[in-house]
Tab-separated table of C-alpha atoms in Angstrom:
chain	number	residue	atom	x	y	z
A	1	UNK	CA	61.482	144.246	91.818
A	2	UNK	CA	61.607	146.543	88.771
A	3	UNK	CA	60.484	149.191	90.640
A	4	UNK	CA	63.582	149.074	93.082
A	5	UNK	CA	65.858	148.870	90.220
A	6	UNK	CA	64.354	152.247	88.603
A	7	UNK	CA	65.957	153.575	91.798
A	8	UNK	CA	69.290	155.406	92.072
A	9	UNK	CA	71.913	153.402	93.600
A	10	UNK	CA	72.550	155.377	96.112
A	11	UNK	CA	69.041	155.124	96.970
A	12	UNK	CA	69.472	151.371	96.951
A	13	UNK	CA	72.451	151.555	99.020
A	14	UNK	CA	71.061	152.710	102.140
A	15	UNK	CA	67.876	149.937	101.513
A	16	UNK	CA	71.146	147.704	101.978
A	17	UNK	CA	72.100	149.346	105.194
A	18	UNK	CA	68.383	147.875	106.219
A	19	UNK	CA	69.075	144.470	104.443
A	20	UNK	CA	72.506	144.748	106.248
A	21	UNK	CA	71.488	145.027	109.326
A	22	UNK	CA	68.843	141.500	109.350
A	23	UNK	CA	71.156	139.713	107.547
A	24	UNK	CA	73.838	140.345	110.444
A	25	UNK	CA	71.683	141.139	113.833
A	26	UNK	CA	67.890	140.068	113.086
A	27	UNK	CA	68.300	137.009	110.949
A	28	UNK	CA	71.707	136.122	111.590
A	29	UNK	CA	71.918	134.713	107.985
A	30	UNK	CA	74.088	131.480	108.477
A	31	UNK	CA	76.015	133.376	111.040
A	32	UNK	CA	77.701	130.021	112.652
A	33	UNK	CA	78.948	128.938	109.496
A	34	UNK	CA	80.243	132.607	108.348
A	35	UNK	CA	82.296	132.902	111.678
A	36	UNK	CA	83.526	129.239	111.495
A	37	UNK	CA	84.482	129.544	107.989
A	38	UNK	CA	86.444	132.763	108.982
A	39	UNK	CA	88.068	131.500	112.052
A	40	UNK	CA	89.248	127.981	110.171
A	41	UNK	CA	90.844	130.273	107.034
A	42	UNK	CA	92.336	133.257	109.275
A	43	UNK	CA	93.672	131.358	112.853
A	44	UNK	CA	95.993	133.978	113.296
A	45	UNK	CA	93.342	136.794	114.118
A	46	UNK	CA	90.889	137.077	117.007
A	47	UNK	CA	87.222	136.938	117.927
A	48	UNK	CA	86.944	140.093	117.954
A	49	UNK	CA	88.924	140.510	114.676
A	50	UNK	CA	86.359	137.824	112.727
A	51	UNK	CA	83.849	139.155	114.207
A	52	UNK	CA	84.569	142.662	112.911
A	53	UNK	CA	85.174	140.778	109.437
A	54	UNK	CA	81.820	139.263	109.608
A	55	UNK	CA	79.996	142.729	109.843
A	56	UNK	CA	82.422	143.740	107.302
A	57	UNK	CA	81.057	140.128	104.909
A	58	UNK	CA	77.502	140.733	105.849
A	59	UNK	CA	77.775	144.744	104.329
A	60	UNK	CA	79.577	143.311	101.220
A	61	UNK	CA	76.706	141.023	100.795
A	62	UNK	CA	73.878	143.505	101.049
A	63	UNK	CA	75.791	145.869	98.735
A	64	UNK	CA	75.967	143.056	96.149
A	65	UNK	CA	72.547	142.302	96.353
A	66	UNK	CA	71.259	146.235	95.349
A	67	UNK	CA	73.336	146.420	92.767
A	68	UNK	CA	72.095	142.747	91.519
A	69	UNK	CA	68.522	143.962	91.715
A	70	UNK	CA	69.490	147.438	89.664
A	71	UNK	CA	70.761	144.876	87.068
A	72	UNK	CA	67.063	144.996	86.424
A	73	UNK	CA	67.632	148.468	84.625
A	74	UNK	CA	70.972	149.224	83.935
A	75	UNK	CA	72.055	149.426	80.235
A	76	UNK	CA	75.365	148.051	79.444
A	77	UNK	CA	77.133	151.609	78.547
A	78	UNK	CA	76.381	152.598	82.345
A	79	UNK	CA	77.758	148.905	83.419
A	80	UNK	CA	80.845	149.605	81.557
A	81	UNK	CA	81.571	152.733	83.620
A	82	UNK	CA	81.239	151.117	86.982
A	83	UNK	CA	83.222	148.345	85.876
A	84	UNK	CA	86.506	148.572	84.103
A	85	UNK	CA	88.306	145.532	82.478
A	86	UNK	CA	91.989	146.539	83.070
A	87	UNK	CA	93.809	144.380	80.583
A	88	UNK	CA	91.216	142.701	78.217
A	89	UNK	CA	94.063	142.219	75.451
A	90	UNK	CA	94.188	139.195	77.389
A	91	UNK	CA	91.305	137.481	75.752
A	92	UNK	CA	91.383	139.658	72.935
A	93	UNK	CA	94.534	137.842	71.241
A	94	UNK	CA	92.994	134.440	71.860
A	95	UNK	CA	89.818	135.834	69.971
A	96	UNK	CA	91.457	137.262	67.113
A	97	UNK	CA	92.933	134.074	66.746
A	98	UNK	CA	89.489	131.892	66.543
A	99	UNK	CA	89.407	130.584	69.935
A	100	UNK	CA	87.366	129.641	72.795
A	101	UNK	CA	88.646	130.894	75.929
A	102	UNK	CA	87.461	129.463	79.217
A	103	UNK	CA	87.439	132.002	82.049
A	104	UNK	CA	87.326	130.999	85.862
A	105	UNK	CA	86.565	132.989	88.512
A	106	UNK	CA	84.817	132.511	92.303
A	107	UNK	CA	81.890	134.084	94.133
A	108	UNK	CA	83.975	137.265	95.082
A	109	UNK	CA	83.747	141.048	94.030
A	110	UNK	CA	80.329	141.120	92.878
A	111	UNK	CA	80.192	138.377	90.841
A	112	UNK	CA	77.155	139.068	89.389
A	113	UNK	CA	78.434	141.853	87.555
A	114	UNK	CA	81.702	139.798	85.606
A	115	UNK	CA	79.421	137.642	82.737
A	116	UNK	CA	77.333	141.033	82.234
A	117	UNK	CA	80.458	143.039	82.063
A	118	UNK	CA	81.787	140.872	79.768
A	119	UNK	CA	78.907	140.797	77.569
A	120	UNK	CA	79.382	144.906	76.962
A	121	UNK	CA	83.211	145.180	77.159
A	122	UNK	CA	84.246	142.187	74.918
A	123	UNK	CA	84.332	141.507	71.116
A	124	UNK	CA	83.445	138.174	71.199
A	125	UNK	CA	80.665	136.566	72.775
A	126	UNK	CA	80.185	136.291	76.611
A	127	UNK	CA	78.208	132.570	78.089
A	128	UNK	CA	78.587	131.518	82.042
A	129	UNK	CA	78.086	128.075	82.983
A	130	UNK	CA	75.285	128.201	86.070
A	131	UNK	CA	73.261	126.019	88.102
A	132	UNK	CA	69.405	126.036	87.657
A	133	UNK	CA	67.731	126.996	90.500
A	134	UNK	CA	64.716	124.899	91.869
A	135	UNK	CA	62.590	128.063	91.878
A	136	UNK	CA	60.771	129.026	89.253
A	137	UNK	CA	59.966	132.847	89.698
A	138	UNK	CA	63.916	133.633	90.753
A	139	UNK	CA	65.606	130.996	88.503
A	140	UNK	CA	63.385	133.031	85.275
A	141	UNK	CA	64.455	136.594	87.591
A	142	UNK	CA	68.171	136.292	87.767
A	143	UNK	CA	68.076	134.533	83.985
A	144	UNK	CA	66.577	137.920	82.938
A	145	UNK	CA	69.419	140.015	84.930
A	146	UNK	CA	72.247	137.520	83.749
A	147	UNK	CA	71.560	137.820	79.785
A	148	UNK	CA	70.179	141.756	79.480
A	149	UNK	CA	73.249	142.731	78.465
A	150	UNK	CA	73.806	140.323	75.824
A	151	UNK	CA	75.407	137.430	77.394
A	152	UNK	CA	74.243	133.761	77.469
A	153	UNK	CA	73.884	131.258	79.986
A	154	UNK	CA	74.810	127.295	79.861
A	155	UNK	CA	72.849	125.167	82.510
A	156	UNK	CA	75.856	123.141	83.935
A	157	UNK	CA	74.818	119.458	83.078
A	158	UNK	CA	74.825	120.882	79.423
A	159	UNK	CA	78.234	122.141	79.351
A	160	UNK	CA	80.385	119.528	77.543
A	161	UNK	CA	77.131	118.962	74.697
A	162	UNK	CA	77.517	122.443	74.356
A	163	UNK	CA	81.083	122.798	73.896
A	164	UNK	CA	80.351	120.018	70.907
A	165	UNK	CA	78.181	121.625	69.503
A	166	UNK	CA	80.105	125.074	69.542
A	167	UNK	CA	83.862	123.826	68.946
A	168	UNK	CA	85.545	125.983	67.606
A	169	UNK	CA	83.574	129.195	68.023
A	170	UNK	CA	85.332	132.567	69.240
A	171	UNK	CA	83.452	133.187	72.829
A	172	UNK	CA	84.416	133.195	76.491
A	173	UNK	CA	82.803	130.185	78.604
A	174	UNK	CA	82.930	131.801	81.944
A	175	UNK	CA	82.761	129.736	85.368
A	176	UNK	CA	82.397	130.301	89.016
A	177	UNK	CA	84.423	127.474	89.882
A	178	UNK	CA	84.635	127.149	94.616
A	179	UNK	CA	85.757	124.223	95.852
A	180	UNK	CA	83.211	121.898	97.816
A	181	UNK	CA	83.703	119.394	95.276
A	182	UNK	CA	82.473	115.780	96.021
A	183	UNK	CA	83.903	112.756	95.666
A	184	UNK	CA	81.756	111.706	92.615
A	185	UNK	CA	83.329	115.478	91.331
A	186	UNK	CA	86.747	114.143	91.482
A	187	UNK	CA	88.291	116.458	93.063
A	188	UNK	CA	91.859	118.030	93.169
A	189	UNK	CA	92.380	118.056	96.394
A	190	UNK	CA	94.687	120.683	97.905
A	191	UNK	CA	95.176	123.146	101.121
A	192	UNK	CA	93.091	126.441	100.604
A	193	UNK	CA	92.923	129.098	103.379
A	194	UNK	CA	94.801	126.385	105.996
A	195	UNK	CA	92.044	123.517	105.688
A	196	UNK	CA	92.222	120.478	102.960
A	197	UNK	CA	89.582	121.603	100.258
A	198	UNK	CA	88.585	119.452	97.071
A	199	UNK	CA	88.431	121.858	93.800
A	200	UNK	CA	86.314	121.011	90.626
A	201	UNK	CA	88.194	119.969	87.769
A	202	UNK	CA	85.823	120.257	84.923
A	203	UNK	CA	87.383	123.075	83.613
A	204	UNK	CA	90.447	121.374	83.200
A	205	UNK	CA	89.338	118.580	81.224
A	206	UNK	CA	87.657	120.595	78.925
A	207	UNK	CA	90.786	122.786	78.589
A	208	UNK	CA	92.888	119.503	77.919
A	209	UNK	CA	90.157	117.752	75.095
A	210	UNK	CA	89.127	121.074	73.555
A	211	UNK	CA	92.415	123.053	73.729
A	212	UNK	CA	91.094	126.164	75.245
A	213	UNK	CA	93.226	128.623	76.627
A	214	UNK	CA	92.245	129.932	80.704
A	215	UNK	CA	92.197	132.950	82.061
A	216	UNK	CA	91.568	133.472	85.906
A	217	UNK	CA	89.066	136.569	86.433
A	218	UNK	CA	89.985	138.895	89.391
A	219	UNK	CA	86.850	141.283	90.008
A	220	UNK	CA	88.038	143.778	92.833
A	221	UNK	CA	85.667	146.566	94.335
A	222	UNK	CA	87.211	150.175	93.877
A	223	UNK	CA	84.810	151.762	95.915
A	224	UNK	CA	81.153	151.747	96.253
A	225	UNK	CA	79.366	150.434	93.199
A	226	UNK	CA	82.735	150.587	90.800
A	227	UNK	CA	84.618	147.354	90.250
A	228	UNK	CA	87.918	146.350	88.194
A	229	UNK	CA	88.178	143.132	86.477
A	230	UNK	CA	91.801	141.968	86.030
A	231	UNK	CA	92.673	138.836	84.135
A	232	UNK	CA	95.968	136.330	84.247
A	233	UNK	CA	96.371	133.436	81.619
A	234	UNK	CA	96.706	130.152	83.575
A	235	UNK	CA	96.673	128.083	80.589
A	236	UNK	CA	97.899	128.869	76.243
A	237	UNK	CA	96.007	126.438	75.380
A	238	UNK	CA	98.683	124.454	73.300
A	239	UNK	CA	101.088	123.323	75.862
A	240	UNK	CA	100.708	119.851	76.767
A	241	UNK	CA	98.687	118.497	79.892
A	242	UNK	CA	99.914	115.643	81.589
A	243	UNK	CA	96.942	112.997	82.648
A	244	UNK	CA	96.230	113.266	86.080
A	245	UNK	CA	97.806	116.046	86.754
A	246	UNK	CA	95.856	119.962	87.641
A	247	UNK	CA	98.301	122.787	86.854
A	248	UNK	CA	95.354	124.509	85.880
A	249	UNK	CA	93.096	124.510	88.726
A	250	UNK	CA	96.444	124.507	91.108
A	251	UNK	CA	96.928	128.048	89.512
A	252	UNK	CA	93.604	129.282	90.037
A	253	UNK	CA	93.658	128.140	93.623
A	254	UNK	CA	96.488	130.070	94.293
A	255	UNK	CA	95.305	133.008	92.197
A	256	UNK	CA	91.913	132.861	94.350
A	257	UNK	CA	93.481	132.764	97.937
A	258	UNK	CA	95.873	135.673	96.771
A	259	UNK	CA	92.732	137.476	96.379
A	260	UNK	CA	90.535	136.366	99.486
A	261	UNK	CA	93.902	137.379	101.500
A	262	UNK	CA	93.814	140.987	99.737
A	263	UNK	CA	90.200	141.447	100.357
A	264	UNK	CA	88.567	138.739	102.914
A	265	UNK	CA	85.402	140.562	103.380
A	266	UNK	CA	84.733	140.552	99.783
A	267	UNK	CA	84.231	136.408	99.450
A	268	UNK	CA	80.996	134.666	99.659
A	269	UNK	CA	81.532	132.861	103.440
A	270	UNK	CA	77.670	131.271	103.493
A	271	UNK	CA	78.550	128.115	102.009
A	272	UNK	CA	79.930	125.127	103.315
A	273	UNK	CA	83.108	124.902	101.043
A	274	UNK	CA	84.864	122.904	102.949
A	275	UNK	CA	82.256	120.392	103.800
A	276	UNK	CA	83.416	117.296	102.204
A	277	UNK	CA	86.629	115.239	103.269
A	278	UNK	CA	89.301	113.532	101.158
């Protein structure tokens, strides 16, 4: 592993053309559920259209995964050049004013590159919110690549103990927030890409009870291996939140689909997101 990442990237790039092509002709990495997920969110285009956008998915993914593994070795002045927050007064005001900001994003761009970004571009501190993995070796791997440039990580079960025991300090809380919630998640439930999707709403009950301002995070591929970050306040922080109601997470929906529309090849089809049913 380290000793790919001492490679150049454009050395690891054309190792992805290799990991490109298994992913989308030798293993067909969860092909059926890539092309349904495609069909069900674009029915206006044809099989010949998602199938071109699944080649198009499958060469995102590869490319995301080189530039993961050169994590490995890549200081945070170099990650700062290849990605480039456009408008980080946008968390900056909330931190010079003591605040914890929550910032929700997805699994598109590379989205292993926003909490490390973060980490070197921002005054304040960066911590994600993530999911243990089951595996040892990769769950202590990607911990490694997650927190070398400074930032810190919050296993998910631990989230509201640790915004306790932190209240009140100046940081962004960062979350990859897809829908696929369950019913024991309780959902918002809403129409994303043309099918009836259930969206977490943790983040907006910790908004509400801790009075954290929320910024959506936008991370957009430039070209090859450069990235821009651009972020839009869903939520001050201060205005009132009416019980039962998700203006937050409505706004991020919308902000998210705006973004899969600009750049559908760019969004992490694998998963089952629409799985579960109102």
């Amino acid at each position: 592993m380290l000793g790919l990442a001492r490679l150049p990237l454009s050395v690891l790039y054309v190792l992805g053309r290799v990991v490109y092509w298994l992913l989308a002709y030798v293993v067909r990495y969860r092909q059926r559920v890539v092309l349904q997920n495609l069909s069900n969110s674009f029915p206006e285009k044809s099989a010949a259209e998602i199938a071109r956008l699944a080649r198009q998915f499958y060469w995102h993914f590869a490319q995301v995964m080189m530039e993961t593994i050169k994590l490995a070795t890549m200081s945070a002045p170099a990650l700062k050049e290849r990605v480039i927050f456009r408008n980080p007064e946008v968390l900056e005001r909330h931190f010079a004013a003591g605040r914890t900001v929550l910032g929700l994003s997805s699994h598109a761009g590379n989205w292993e590159w926003v909490l490390t970004s973060g980490a070197a571009w921002l005054s304040a501190h960066a911590d994600g919110v993530y999911k243990p993995l089951s595996n040892p070796f990769f769950e202590h791997l990607l911990y490694q690549l997650r927190t070398r440039t400074g930032a810190g990580l919050i296993p998910m079960r631990d989230t509201l103990r640790d915004m306790l025991q932190r209240k009140g300090e100046v940081r962004v809380v960062s979350m990859l927030s897809d829908q696929a919630a369950g019913p024991e998640d309780r959902p918002f439930w809403t129409t994303f890409m043309h099918q009836e999707a259930g969206f977490y709403t943790s983040t907006e009950r910790l908004a509400s009870r801790f009075h954290c301002p929320v910024v959506y995070v936008s991370i957009r591929r430039l070209r090859r291996g450069y990235y821009e970050i651009i972020l839009t306040e869903l939520y001050d922080g201060d205005s009132p939140l009416e019980p039962n109601s998700f203006p937050i997470t409505a706004a991020f929906v919308q902000q998210l689909e705006r973004d899969i529309q600009l750049y559908p090849a760019d969004y992490l089809w694998t998963h089952r997101r629409w799985k579960h049913k109102r």
